[in-house]
Short mmCIF file of C-alpha atoms in Angstrom, two decimals:
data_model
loop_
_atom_site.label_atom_id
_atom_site.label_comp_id
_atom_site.label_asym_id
_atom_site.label_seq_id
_atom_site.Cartn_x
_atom_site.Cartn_y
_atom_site.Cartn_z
CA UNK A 5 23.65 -0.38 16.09
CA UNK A 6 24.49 3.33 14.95
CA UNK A 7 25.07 4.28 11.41
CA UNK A 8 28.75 3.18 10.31
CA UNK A 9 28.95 5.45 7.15
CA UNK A 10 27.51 8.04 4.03
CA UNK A 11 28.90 6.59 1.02
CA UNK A 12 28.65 8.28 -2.45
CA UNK A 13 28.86 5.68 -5.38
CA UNK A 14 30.26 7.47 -8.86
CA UNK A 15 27.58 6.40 -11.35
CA UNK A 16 27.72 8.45 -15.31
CA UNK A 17 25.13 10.56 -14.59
CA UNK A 18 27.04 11.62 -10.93
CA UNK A 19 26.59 9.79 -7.84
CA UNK A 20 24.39 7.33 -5.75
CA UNK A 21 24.28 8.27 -2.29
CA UNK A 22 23.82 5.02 0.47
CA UNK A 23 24.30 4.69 4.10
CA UNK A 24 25.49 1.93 6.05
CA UNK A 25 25.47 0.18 9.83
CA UNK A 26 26.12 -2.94 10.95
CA UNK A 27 29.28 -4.95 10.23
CA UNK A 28 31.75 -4.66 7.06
CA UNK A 29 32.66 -7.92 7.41
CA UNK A 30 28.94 -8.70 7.84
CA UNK A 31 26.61 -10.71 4.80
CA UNK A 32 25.21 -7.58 2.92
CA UNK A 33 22.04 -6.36 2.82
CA UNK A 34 21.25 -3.85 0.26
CA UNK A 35 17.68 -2.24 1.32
CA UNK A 36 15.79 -0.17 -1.07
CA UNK A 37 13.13 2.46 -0.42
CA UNK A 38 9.57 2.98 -1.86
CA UNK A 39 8.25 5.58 -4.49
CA UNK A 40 9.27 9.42 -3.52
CA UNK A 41 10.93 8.09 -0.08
CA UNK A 42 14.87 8.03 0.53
CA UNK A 43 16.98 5.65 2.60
CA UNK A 44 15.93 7.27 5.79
CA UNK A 45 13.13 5.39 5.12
CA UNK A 46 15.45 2.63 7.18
CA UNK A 47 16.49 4.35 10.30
CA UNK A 48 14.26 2.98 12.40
CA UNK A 49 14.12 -0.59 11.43
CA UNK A 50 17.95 -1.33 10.34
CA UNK A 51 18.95 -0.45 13.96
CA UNK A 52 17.08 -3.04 15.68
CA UNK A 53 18.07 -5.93 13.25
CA UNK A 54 20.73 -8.55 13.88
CA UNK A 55 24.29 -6.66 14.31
CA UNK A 56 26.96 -9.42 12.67
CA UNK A 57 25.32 -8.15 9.05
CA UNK A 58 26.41 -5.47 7.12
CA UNK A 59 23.68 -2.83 5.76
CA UNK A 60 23.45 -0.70 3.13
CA UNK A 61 20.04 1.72 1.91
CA UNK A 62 20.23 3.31 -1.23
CA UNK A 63 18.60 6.61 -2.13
CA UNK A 64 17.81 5.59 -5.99
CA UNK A 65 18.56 8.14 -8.78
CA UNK A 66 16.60 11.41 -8.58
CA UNK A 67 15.43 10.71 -4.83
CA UNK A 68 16.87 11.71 -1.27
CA UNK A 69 20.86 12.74 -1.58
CA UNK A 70 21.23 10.91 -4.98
CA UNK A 71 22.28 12.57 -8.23
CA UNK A 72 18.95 13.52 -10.84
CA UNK A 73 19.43 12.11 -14.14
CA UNK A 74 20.49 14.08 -16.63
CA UNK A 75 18.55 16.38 -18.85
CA UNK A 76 16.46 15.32 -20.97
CA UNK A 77 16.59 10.92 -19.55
CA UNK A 78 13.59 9.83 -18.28
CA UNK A 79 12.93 7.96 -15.20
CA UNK A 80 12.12 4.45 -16.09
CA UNK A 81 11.39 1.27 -13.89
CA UNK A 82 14.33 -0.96 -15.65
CA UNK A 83 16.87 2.11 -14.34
CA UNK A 84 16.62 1.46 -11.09
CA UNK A 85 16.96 -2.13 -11.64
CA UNK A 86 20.24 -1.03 -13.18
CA UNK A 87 20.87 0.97 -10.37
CA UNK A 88 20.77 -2.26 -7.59
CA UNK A 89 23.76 -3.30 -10.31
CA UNK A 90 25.11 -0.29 -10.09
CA UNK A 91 25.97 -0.33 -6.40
CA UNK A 92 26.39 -3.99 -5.95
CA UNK A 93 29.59 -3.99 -8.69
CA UNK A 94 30.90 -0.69 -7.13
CA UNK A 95 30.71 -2.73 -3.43
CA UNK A 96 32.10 -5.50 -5.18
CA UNK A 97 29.24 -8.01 -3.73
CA UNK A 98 29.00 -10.81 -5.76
CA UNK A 99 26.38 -12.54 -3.49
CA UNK A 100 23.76 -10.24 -0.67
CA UNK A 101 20.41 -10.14 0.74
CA UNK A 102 17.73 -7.20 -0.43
CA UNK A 103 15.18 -5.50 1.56
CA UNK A 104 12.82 -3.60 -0.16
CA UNK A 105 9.33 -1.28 0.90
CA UNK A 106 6.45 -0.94 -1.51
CA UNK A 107 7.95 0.12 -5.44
CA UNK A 108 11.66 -0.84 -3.89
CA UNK A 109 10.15 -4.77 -3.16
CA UNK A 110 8.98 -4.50 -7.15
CA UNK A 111 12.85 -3.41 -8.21
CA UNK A 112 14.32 -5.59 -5.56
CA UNK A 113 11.97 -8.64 -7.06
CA UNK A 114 12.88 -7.96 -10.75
CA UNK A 115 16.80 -7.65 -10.16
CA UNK A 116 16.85 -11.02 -8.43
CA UNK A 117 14.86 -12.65 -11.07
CA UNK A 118 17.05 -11.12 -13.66
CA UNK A 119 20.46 -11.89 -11.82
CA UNK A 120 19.08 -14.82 -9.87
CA UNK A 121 22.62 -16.00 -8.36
CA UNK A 122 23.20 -12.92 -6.77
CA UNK A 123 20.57 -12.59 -4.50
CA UNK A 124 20.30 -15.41 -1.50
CA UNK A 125 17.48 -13.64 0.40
CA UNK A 126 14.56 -11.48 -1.09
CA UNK A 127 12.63 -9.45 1.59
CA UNK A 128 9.76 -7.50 0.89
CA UNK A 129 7.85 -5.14 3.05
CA UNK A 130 3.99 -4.86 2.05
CA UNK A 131 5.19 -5.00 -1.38
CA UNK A 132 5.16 -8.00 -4.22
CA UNK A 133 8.10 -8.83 -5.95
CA UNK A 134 6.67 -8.06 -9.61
CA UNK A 135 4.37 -5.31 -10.36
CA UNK A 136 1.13 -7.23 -11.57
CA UNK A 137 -2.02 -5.42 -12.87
CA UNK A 138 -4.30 -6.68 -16.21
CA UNK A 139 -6.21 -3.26 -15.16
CA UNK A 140 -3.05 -1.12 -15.83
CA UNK A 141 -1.41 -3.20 -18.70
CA UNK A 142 -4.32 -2.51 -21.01
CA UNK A 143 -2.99 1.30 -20.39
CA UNK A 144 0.47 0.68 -20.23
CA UNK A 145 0.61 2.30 -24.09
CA UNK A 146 -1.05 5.47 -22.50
CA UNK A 147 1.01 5.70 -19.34
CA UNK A 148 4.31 5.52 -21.77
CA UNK A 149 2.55 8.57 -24.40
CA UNK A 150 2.17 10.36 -20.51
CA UNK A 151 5.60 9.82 -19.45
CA UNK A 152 7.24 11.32 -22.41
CA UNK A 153 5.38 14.53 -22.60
CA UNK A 154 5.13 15.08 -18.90
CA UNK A 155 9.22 15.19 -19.00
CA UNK A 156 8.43 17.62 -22.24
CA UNK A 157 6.08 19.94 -20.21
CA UNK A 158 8.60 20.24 -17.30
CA UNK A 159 11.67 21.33 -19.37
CA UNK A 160 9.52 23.53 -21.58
CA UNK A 161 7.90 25.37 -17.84
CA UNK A 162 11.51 25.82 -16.90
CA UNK A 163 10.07 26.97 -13.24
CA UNK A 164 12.19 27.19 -9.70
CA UNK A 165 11.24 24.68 -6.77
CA UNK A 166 8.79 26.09 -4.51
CA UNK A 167 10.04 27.49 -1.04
CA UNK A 168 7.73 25.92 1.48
CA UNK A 169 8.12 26.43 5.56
CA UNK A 170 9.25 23.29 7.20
CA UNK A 171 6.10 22.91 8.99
CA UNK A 172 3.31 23.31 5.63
CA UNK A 173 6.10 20.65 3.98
CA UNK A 174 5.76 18.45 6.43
CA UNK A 175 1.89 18.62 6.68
CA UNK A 176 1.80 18.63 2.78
CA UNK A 177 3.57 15.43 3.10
CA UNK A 178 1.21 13.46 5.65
CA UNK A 179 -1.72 15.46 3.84
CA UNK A 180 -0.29 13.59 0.43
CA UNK A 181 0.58 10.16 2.46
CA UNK A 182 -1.58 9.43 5.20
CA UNK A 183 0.33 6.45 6.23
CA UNK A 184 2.86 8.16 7.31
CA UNK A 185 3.12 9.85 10.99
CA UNK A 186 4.52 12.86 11.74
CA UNK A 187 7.55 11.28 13.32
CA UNK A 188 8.20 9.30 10.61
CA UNK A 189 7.60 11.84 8.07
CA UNK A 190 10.24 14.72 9.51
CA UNK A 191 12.30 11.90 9.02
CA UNK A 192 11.89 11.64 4.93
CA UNK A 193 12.26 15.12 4.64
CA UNK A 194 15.64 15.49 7.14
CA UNK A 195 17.02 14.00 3.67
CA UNK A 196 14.58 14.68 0.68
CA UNK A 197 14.46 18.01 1.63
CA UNK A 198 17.79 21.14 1.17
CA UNK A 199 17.67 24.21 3.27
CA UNK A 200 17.59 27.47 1.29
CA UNK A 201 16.98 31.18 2.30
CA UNK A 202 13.49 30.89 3.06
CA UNK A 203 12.20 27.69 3.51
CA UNK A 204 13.00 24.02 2.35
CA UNK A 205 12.71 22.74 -1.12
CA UNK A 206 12.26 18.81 -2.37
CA UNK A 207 15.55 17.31 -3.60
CA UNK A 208 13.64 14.72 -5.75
CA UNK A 209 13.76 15.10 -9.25
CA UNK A 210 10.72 16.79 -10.47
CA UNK A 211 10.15 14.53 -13.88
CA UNK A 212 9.50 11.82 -10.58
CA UNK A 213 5.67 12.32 -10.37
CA UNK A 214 3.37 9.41 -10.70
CA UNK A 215 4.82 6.17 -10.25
CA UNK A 216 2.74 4.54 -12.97
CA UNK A 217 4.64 6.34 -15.31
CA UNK A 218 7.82 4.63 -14.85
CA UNK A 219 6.06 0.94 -14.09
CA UNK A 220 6.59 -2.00 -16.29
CA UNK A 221 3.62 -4.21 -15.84
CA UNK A 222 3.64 -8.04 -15.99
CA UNK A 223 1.09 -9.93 -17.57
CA UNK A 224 0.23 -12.95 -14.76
CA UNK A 225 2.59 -15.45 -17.59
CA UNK A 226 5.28 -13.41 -17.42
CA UNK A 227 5.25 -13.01 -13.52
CA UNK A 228 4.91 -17.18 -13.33
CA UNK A 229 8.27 -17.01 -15.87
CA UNK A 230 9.82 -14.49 -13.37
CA UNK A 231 9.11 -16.09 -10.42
CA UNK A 232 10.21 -19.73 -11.79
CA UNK A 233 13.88 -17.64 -12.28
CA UNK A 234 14.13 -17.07 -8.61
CA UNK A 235 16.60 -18.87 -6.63
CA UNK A 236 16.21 -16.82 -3.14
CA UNK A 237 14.66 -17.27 -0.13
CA UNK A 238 11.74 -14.66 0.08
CA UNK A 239 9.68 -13.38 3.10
CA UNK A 240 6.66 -10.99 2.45
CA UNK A 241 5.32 -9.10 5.38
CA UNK A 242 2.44 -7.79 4.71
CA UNK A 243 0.46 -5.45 6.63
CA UNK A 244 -3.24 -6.03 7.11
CA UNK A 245 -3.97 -1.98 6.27
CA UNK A 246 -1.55 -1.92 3.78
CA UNK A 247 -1.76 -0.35 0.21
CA UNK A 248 -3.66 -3.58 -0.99
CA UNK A 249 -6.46 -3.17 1.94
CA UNK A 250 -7.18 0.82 1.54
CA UNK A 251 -7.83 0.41 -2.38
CA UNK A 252 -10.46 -1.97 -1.68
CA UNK A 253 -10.57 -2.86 -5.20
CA UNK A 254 -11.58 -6.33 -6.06
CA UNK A 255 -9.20 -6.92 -8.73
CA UNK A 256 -6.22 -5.59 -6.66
CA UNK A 257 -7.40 -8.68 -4.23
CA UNK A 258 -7.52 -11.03 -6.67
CA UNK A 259 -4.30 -10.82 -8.01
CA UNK A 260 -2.66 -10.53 -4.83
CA UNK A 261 -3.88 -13.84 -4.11
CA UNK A 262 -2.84 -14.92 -7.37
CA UNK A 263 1.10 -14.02 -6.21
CA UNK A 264 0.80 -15.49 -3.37
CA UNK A 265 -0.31 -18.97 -4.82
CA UNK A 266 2.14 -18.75 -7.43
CA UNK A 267 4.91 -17.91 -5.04
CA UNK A 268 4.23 -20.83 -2.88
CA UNK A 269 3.57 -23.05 -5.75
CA UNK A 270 6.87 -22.42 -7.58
CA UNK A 271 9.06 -21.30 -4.32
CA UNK A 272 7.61 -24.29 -2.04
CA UNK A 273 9.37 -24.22 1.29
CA UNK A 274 11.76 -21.22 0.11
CA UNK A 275 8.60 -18.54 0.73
CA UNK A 276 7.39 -17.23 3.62
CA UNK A 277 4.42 -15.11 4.16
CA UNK A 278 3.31 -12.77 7.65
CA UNK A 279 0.71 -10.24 7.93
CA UNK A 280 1.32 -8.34 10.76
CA UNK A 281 -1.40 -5.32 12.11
CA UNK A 282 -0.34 -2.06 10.75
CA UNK A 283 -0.32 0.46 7.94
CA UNK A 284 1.62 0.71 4.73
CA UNK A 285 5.07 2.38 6.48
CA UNK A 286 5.02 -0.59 8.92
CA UNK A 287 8.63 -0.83 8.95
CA UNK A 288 8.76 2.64 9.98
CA UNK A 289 5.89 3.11 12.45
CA UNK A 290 6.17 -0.68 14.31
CA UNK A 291 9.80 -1.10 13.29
CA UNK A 292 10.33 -3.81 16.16
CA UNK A 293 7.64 -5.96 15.04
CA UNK A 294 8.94 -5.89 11.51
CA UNK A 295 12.75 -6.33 13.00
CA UNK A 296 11.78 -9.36 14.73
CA UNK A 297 10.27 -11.26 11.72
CA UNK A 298 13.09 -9.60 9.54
CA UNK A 299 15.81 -10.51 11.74
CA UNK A 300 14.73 -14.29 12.18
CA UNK A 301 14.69 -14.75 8.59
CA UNK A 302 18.13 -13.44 7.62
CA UNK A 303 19.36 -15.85 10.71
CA UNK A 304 17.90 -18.78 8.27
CA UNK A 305 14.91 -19.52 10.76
CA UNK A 306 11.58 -20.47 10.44
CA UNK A 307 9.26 -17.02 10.86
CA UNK A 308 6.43 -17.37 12.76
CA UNK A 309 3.30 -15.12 12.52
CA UNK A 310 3.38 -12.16 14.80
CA UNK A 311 0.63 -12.25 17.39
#
């Protein structure tokens, strides 16, 4: 299945740029990238998924080919919620699947608890549909104090993008994200990176830094109350060395585990949970694993653990 299109979706602030394979007259699939990625993050996986849908990955505001905000408007969790909005009124789908890896699961989760008729299918690749942490919410007043003068210190520094070689960006990359291999990360940079003079330099909005600036955390009654709004189908693939299993930390565990039960308790036979062998990027370094789990659930059948 080779790539059908580059589309570039006017938004206020200029432009959201997506790419698409499959079928137009496909069901939709809007897929949505992690933290600092871009929609390349799909190459790999999209291909090998059933043809007779139609599929769409978004780079979200600030990230890959997609327009930065504009001076002085801070990145915040809600805007890229408003961004899956964005793109599914200028498509004019009224009713699609979404795919989402790691922080793109959390927006994906979110948008089709707050617009719960839109969204038959929810799909989420090591990632949890709500971002859930009693560790981080007691710092949540903190993270928002950092957020606002970490946009301050960048427009008062006023400095260029570094020039870096393609070869020290790419290792500064896997150096930064050791999930990632090589293959895979060339791959991210082909499109979050622009060819100057003398090197490459990020396209990514520089006020993007830490993700936990931009998070919205739930408390666990909120998430329940989130959850209970869901009316699609949703499939969690986790992988067994994912983000949740290199942290080690107990409470990370714990309220995984709490998600889970809560998602089957509320969800009953509409939720469906693999965890497959593999590393955070499993979608991009096992892609046909992933594609046959994906792929079976979009087709409405029952997925089976991987073996």
């Amino acid at each position: 299945m080779g790539l059908l299109s580059e589309l570039k979706l006017a938004v206020p602030w200029g432009h959201i740029a997506t790419k698409a394979w499959g079928s137009l007259k496909g069901h939709p699939v809007l897929c949505l990238h992690g933290w600092l990625d871009n929609a390349n993050s799909f190459d790999r996986l999209i291909p090998l998924l059933p043809q007779d849908f139609y599929y769409v990955a978004m780079d979200f505001g600030g990230h890959g080919l997609s327009s930065h905000y504009a001076p002085g408007v801070p990145y915040y969790y809600q805007n890229f919620v408003n961004e899956v909005r964005r793109v599914s009124v200028a498509l004019k789908w009224n009713r699609f699947s979404l795919m989402g890896h790691s922080f793109g699961g959390t927006v994906a989760g979110m948008f089709s608890s707050v617009f719960p008729e839109m969204v038959d299918k929810l799909i989420l690749l090591d990632s949890l549909p709500f971002i859930l942490d009693i560790n981080e919410v007691n710092n949540v007043l903190t993270y928002k104090r950092q957020a606002i003068e970490h946009v301050l210190q960048l427009e008062a520094s006023q400095k260029p993008s570094m020039v870096i070689g393609p070869e020290e960006m790419l290792q500064g990359l896997l150096k930064n994200n050791t999930h990632v291999g090589e293959e895979c990360g060339k791959l991210l940079l082909q499109r979050g990176t622009k060819q100057v003079a003398s090197g490459l330099v990020l396209n990514r909005d520089r006020r993007i830094s830490w993700p936990e600036l931009g998070f919205d955390y739930l408390s666990r009654e909120l998430m329940q109350l989130a959850t209970q709004k869901l009316q699609a189908h949703v499939l969690i693939i986790k992988a067994a060395h994912g983000l949740s299993n290199v942290r080690k930390d107990q409470t990370d565990q714990e309220l995984l585990l709490f998600s889970i039960s809560v998602l089957r308790t509320v969800l009953k036979e509409r939720f469906q949970f693999v965890e497959i062998p593999g590393n955070h990027y499993i979608h991009m370094n096992k892609p046909q694993q992933v594609a046959e789990i994906v792929g079976a659930f979009l087709q409405g059948q029952e997925v089976a653990p991987a073996s």
